[in-house]
Short mmCIF file of C-alpha atoms and ligand atoms in Angstrom, two decimals:
data_model
loop_
_atom_site.label_atom_id
_atom_site.label_comp_id
_atom_site.label_asym_id
_atom_site.label_seq_id
_atom_site.Cartn_x
_atom_site.Cartn_y
_atom_site.Cartn_z
CA MET A 524 0.84 21.49 8.34
CA LEU A 525 3.96 18.98 9.45
CA LEU A 526 3.85 15.24 8.51
CA SER A 527 6.10 13.08 9.37
CA SER A 528 6.56 9.22 8.60
CA ASN A 529 8.58 6.89 10.89
CA GLY A 530 8.62 9.89 13.15
CA VAL A 531 10.39 11.91 10.75
CA PRO A 532 8.80 15.07 10.49
CA ILE A 533 8.59 16.40 6.15
CA PRO A 534 6.80 19.84 6.05
CA PHE A 535 3.23 19.28 4.03
CA SER A 536 5.23 21.77 1.32
CA PRO A 537 4.44 22.57 -2.45
CA GLU A 538 8.43 22.17 -2.74
CA LEU A 539 8.15 18.25 -1.09
CA PHE A 540 4.56 17.39 -2.08
CA GLY A 541 2.00 17.54 -5.30
CA PRO A 542 -1.07 15.70 -6.43
CA LEU A 543 -1.61 12.15 -8.00
CA ARG A 544 -2.90 12.38 -10.90
CA ALA A 545 -6.19 10.98 -11.23
CA THR A 546 -7.79 8.81 -13.96
CA GLY A 547 -11.54 8.98 -14.83
CA THR A 548 -13.42 5.52 -14.01
CA SER A 549 -16.71 6.39 -15.39
CA PRO A 550 -16.18 5.52 -17.88
CA LEU A 551 -12.94 3.87 -17.49
CA PRO A 552 -10.05 4.68 -20.38
CA ASP A 553 -9.39 1.95 -22.94
CA PRO A 554 -6.74 -0.73 -21.91
CA ALA A 555 -4.19 0.74 -24.57
CA ALA A 556 -4.98 4.15 -22.57
CA LEU A 557 -4.66 2.48 -19.32
CA ARG A 558 -1.52 0.79 -20.16
CA GLU A 559 0.09 4.34 -21.65
CA ARG A 560 -0.87 6.22 -18.58
CA LEU A 561 0.74 3.58 -16.10
CA ARG A 562 3.48 3.35 -18.86
CA ALA A 563 3.88 6.92 -18.08
CA ASP A 564 3.19 7.68 -14.74
CA GLY A 565 4.31 4.74 -12.62
CA TYR A 566 0.96 4.67 -11.81
CA LEU A 567 -2.58 4.37 -12.01
CA TYR A 568 -4.55 6.52 -9.48
CA LEU A 569 -8.38 5.55 -10.05
CA PRO A 570 -11.11 7.13 -7.76
CA GLY A 571 -13.94 5.48 -7.28
CA PHE A 572 -13.23 2.01 -8.73
CA LEU A 573 -14.73 -0.07 -5.89
CA ASP A 574 -17.90 0.52 -4.50
CA ARG A 575 -17.37 2.78 -1.19
CA GLU A 576 -19.64 0.41 0.64
CA GLU A 577 -18.43 -2.97 -0.38
CA VAL A 578 -14.91 -1.65 0.74
CA LEU A 579 -16.66 -0.14 4.29
CA ARG A 580 -18.06 -3.61 5.14
CA LEU A 581 -14.61 -4.92 4.46
CA ARG A 582 -13.11 -1.92 7.07
CA ALA A 583 -16.32 -3.21 9.40
CA ALA A 584 -15.56 -6.61 9.33
CA TYR A 585 -11.94 -6.30 10.00
CA PHE A 586 -12.16 -4.23 13.39
CA ALA A 587 -15.49 -6.39 14.64
CA ARG A 588 -12.56 -9.08 14.64
CA LEU A 589 -10.34 -7.11 17.00
CA PRO A 590 -11.14 -6.96 21.24
CA ARG A 591 -13.45 -4.26 21.50
CA ALA A 592 -11.34 -2.34 23.67
CA TYR A 593 -9.09 -1.70 20.61
CA LEU A 594 -12.35 0.74 19.46
CA ALA A 595 -13.41 4.00 20.98
CA PRO A 596 -15.94 3.69 23.23
CA GLY A 597 -19.70 4.62 21.19
CA THR A 598 -17.83 4.32 17.70
CA THR A 599 -18.41 1.52 15.25
CA PRO A 600 -16.28 -1.37 13.42
CA ARG A 601 -16.93 0.71 10.19
CA GLU A 602 -15.50 4.09 11.54
CA GLY A 603 -12.72 2.29 13.22
CA VAL A 604 -11.63 5.00 15.57
CA PHE A 605 -8.87 3.57 17.49
CA SER A 606 -9.56 3.93 21.50
CA GLY A 607 -5.58 4.67 22.29
CA HIS A 608 -5.07 1.09 23.89
CA VAL A 609 -3.92 -1.62 22.44
CA PRO A 610 -5.20 -4.84 24.41
CA PRO A 611 -1.79 -6.23 25.57
CA GLU A 612 -3.13 -10.03 24.81
CA LEU A 613 -3.20 -9.46 21.19
CA PRO A 614 0.08 -11.19 19.07
CA GLU A 615 2.17 -8.67 17.07
CA HIS A 616 -0.36 -7.10 13.84
CA GLY A 617 -0.48 -9.83 11.17
CA VAL A 618 1.22 -13.34 12.93
CA ALA A 619 -0.36 -16.29 13.81
CA GLY A 620 -3.18 -15.42 16.25
CA HIS A 621 -3.27 -11.95 15.25
CA PRO A 622 -7.30 -11.19 13.97
CA ALA A 623 -5.09 -9.44 10.58
CA HIS A 624 -3.44 -13.17 9.94
CA ALA A 625 -6.59 -14.85 10.09
CA PHE A 626 -8.61 -12.27 7.88
CA VAL A 627 -6.54 -12.18 5.02
CA ARG A 628 -7.61 -16.09 5.27
CA SER A 629 -10.90 -16.26 5.06
CA ARG A 630 -14.11 -16.05 2.47
CA THR A 631 -14.81 -12.33 3.30
CA PHE A 632 -11.12 -11.22 2.47
CA ASP A 633 -11.00 -13.52 -0.48
CA ARG A 634 -14.69 -12.27 -1.74
CA PHE A 635 -13.27 -8.90 -1.46
CA VAL A 636 -10.45 -9.46 -3.32
CA GLY A 637 -11.08 -11.73 -5.68
CA ASP A 638 -13.43 -9.09 -7.33
CA PRO A 639 -13.62 -9.27 -10.72
CA ARG A 640 -13.20 -5.97 -12.02
CA LEU A 641 -9.86 -6.32 -10.60
CA ALA A 642 -8.35 -9.06 -12.07
CA ARG A 643 -9.77 -7.90 -15.78
CA LEU A 644 -7.34 -4.45 -14.87
CA ALA A 645 -4.73 -6.53 -13.97
CA ALA A 646 -4.83 -8.53 -17.60
CA ASP A 647 -5.68 -5.29 -19.07
CA LEU A 648 -2.45 -3.75 -17.94
CA LEU A 649 -0.09 -6.64 -18.13
CA GLY A 650 -1.60 -7.97 -22.01
CA GLY A 651 -2.71 -11.09 -21.05
CA ASP A 652 -4.64 -13.02 -18.76
CA ALA A 653 -3.39 -12.56 -14.76
CA ARG A 654 -3.11 -14.21 -11.61
CA MET A 655 -3.20 -12.87 -8.42
CA LEU A 656 -0.44 -14.02 -6.22
CA PRO A 657 -1.61 -15.37 -2.78
CA ARG A 658 0.55 -13.39 -0.47
CA ARG A 659 -1.83 -10.14 -0.05
CA ILE A 660 -1.21 -8.07 2.92
CA LEU A 661 -3.78 -5.76 5.06
CA ARG A 662 -1.76 -3.25 6.53
CA HIS A 663 -3.39 -1.29 9.72
CA PHE A 664 -1.85 1.47 11.17
CA HIS A 665 -3.12 4.08 14.46
CA ARG A 666 -1.99 6.78 15.47
CA GLY A 667 0.89 7.13 18.29
CA THR A 668 3.48 4.40 16.60
CA ARG A 669 5.14 6.68 14.65
CA ARG A 670 5.41 3.15 12.01
CA ALA A 671 4.73 3.49 8.67
CA SER A 672 6.19 2.63 5.05
CA ARG A 673 9.86 2.94 3.93
CA ALA A 674 10.39 4.28 0.74
CA HIS A 675 11.47 1.70 -1.21
CA VAL A 676 10.53 -0.42 -4.92
CA ASP A 677 8.26 -3.25 -4.91
CA PHE A 678 10.69 -5.28 -7.04
CA ASP A 679 13.67 -5.59 -4.18
CA TYR A 680 10.95 -7.36 -2.16
CA MET A 681 10.17 -9.68 -5.09
CA ASP A 682 13.50 -10.07 -7.36
CA ARG A 683 13.53 -13.71 -7.57
CA GLY A 684 10.51 -13.86 -10.30
CA SER A 685 9.30 -11.95 -13.18
CA PRO A 686 9.70 -8.42 -13.06
CA ARG A 687 6.23 -7.78 -14.60
CA VAL A 688 4.30 -7.58 -11.82
CA VAL A 689 1.58 -4.57 -11.27
CA THR A 690 0.64 -3.99 -7.38
CA MET A 691 -3.00 -2.89 -6.29
CA TRP A 692 -3.25 -0.56 -3.07
CA ILE A 693 -6.66 -0.37 -1.94
CA PRO A 694 -7.27 1.77 1.15
CA VAL A 695 -9.99 0.40 3.02
CA GLY A 696 -11.34 3.51 5.07
CA ASP A 697 -11.24 7.22 4.03
CA CYS A 698 -7.47 7.69 4.04
CA PRO A 699 -5.77 11.61 3.64
CA PRO A 700 -2.31 11.84 4.21
CA ARG A 701 -2.50 12.21 7.88
CA SER A 702 -3.86 9.07 7.75
CA GLY A 703 -0.86 7.56 6.48
CA ALA A 704 -1.86 7.67 2.93
CA LEU A 705 0.85 5.94 -0.04
CA VAL A 706 2.77 8.11 -1.34
CA TYR A 707 4.57 8.17 -4.62
CA LEU A 708 8.01 9.82 -5.77
CA GLU A 709 7.64 11.34 -9.00
CA GLY A 710 8.62 9.72 -12.19
CA SER A 711 11.02 7.85 -9.97
CA HIS A 712 9.96 4.44 -12.02
CA THR A 713 12.20 5.91 -14.64
CA LEU A 714 14.83 6.35 -12.40
CA PRO A 715 18.04 3.78 -12.48
CA PRO A 716 18.18 1.73 -9.28
CA GLU A 717 22.24 3.03 -9.18
CA ALA A 718 20.72 6.78 -8.71
CA TYR A 719 19.03 5.82 -5.39
CA GLU A 720 21.37 3.53 -3.81
CA PRO A 721 23.55 5.67 -2.14
CA LEU A 722 20.63 6.38 -0.40
CA ARG A 723 20.61 3.04 1.72
CA ASP A 724 23.18 3.96 3.71
CA THR A 725 20.66 6.63 5.31
CA THR A 726 18.31 4.26 7.05
CA ASP A 727 16.26 3.21 10.61
CA ARG A 728 17.17 -0.27 9.65
CA PRO A 729 20.80 -1.34 9.11
CA GLY A 730 20.36 -4.73 8.50
CA ASP A 731 17.81 -4.78 5.54
CA ARG A 732 19.30 -2.91 2.38
CA ARG A 733 15.77 -3.43 0.72
CA GLN A 734 14.36 -0.48 1.75
CA ILE A 735 15.92 2.83 0.12
CA CYS A 736 15.40 5.33 2.91
CA HIS A 737 12.94 5.89 6.21
CA ASP A 738 13.48 10.17 6.05
CA LEU A 739 11.31 11.00 3.18
CA GLU A 740 12.30 14.82 3.04
CA PHE A 741 15.81 13.54 2.73
CA THR A 742 14.70 11.11 -0.43
CA ALA A 743 12.97 14.13 -2.05
CA ARG A 744 15.64 16.27 -1.68
CA SER A 745 18.57 13.82 -2.68
CA LEU A 746 16.84 12.78 -6.15
CA GLY A 747 14.88 16.63 -6.56
CA ARG A 748 11.70 14.71 -6.99
CA ARG A 749 8.23 15.87 -5.11
CA TRP A 750 6.14 13.40 -3.04
CA LEU A 751 2.64 12.74 -4.99
CA CYS A 752 -0.32 12.27 -2.76
CA ALA A 753 -4.34 12.49 -2.39
CA ASP A 754 -6.88 12.13 -0.31
CA PHE A 755 -8.07 9.08 -0.80
CA ALA A 756 -11.45 8.14 -0.03
CA ALA A 757 -12.76 4.52 0.51
CA GLY A 758 -13.72 3.13 -3.41
CA ASP A 759 -10.47 4.64 -4.82
CA LEU A 760 -7.78 2.13 -6.28
CA MET A 761 -4.20 2.67 -6.58
CA VAL A 762 -1.75 0.61 -9.27
CA HIS A 763 1.36 0.79 -9.45
CA VAL A 764 4.73 -0.65 -11.05
CA PRO A 765 7.36 -2.56 -9.27
CA SER A 766 9.94 0.25 -9.56
CA VAL A 767 8.43 3.31 -8.68
CA ILE A 768 9.44 4.50 -5.36
CA HIS A 769 6.53 4.84 -2.48
CA ALA A 770 6.33 5.05 0.66
CA SER A 771 3.83 5.78 3.73
CA LEU A 772 2.95 8.08 6.50
CA ASP A 773 2.34 8.09 9.94
CA THR A 774 -0.96 8.05 10.74
CA THR A 775 -1.73 10.96 13.15
CA THR A 776 -6.00 10.83 13.13
CA GLU A 777 -8.32 9.36 15.18
CA ALA A 778 -9.72 7.10 12.59
CA MET A 779 -6.97 4.05 11.83
CA ARG A 780 -5.25 3.19 8.26
CA LEU A 781 -6.67 0.00 6.60
CA SER A 782 -5.30 -0.87 3.59
CA VAL A 783 -4.96 -4.37 1.16
CA ASP A 784 -2.29 -4.55 -1.48
CA THR A 785 -2.11 -7.69 -3.67
CA ARG A 786 0.22 -7.68 -6.75
CA PHE A 787 -0.76 -9.58 -10.28
CA VAL A 788 1.83 -11.54 -12.86
CA ARG A 789 0.98 -12.85 -16.22
CA ARG A 790 -0.09 -16.13 -15.56
CA ASP A 791 2.90 -17.61 -18.22
CA ASP A 792 5.19 -15.83 -16.33
CA THR A 793 7.12 -17.24 -13.21
CA PRO A 794 6.58 -15.30 -9.80
CA ASP A 795 8.99 -15.09 -6.78
CA PRO A 796 8.11 -18.06 -5.19
CA ARG A 797 8.23 -16.05 -1.89
CA TRP A 798 4.83 -14.80 -2.87
CA LEU A 799 2.92 -17.81 -3.10
CA ARG A 800 1.85 -18.21 -0.02
CA PRO A 801 -0.87 -16.52 2.46
CA TRP A 802 0.93 -13.41 3.99
CA SER A 803 1.86 -13.71 7.33
CA ALA A 804 3.85 -10.36 9.35
CA ASP A 805 6.86 -12.41 10.18
CA ASP A 806 7.37 -14.58 6.80
CA GLY A 807 10.39 -12.65 6.30
CA ALA A 808 9.10 -12.02 2.62
O1 AKG F 707 0.42 0.72 2.72
C1 AKG F 707 1.46 0.74 2.90
O2 AKG F 707 2.03 1.35 4.09
C2 AKG F 707 2.65 0.25 2.17
C3 AKG F 707 2.12 -0.61 0.87
C4 AKG F 707 2.79 -1.08 -0.29
O3 AKG F 707 4.30 -0.31 -0.73
C5 AKG F 707 2.75 -1.35 -1.59
O4 AKG F 707 1.12 -1.68 -1.52
O5 AKG F 707 3.54 -1.62 -2.51
#
């Protein structure tokens, strides 16, 4: 199988891809064990941490806000199947006037991300009372765009505040690699930034040094590490540290890729001020 990210192909081979290590959620290990695993791996993959039905309700609620022509005829918003046609009157994803912009400011969205289990997990991982940063992102990709998240570490986007951050990534729907899953570069949170600095010269966005690279095969081979991935299902939760390299794959399935990412810091830490406002896709943060 050939995957791609930002249109650049990458073979789905054992040399380049491996499985994410799952942490069981029933019961969830104790906080010390969770912290130790996050420290060791740079991520926690928590299958079924959230209620699948609740996640699918959020999926339905978002896709129901899009013009009907976005969805394939005879399918439901909950399925989120792309029609192949983006209504031309729709603004760019996530800017004012696009449904994603209003959705991240809605009560439905607030209730979902306000799930106390997420805040509790963040507090357990950060070792103190945690606060969710208001800039919470809703990402939506569909087949045909050859657009995905380039290899990056979160701290490069939030380096004006405390580095003691945990990110939670929530697939809002089933999300196998071909639907545009997130992938993590194995053990990359232990690399000194100088190790991947030279990769920033190989880029399809020369004006932005924050991302590391858009070519995932080149990144894996240059750093001698595999991309770790999973067949994500609605209800799964990923948590990661701000120093782990991650990226996403292109969406090539009929089903659209929808996800939420949100970050927590300790209440007694100072966060990057750019993350204190609700997300807008053109906010430059
Ligand atoms: O969903 C994506 O494609 C990127 C998400 C991400 O980079 C993050 O959650 O830190």
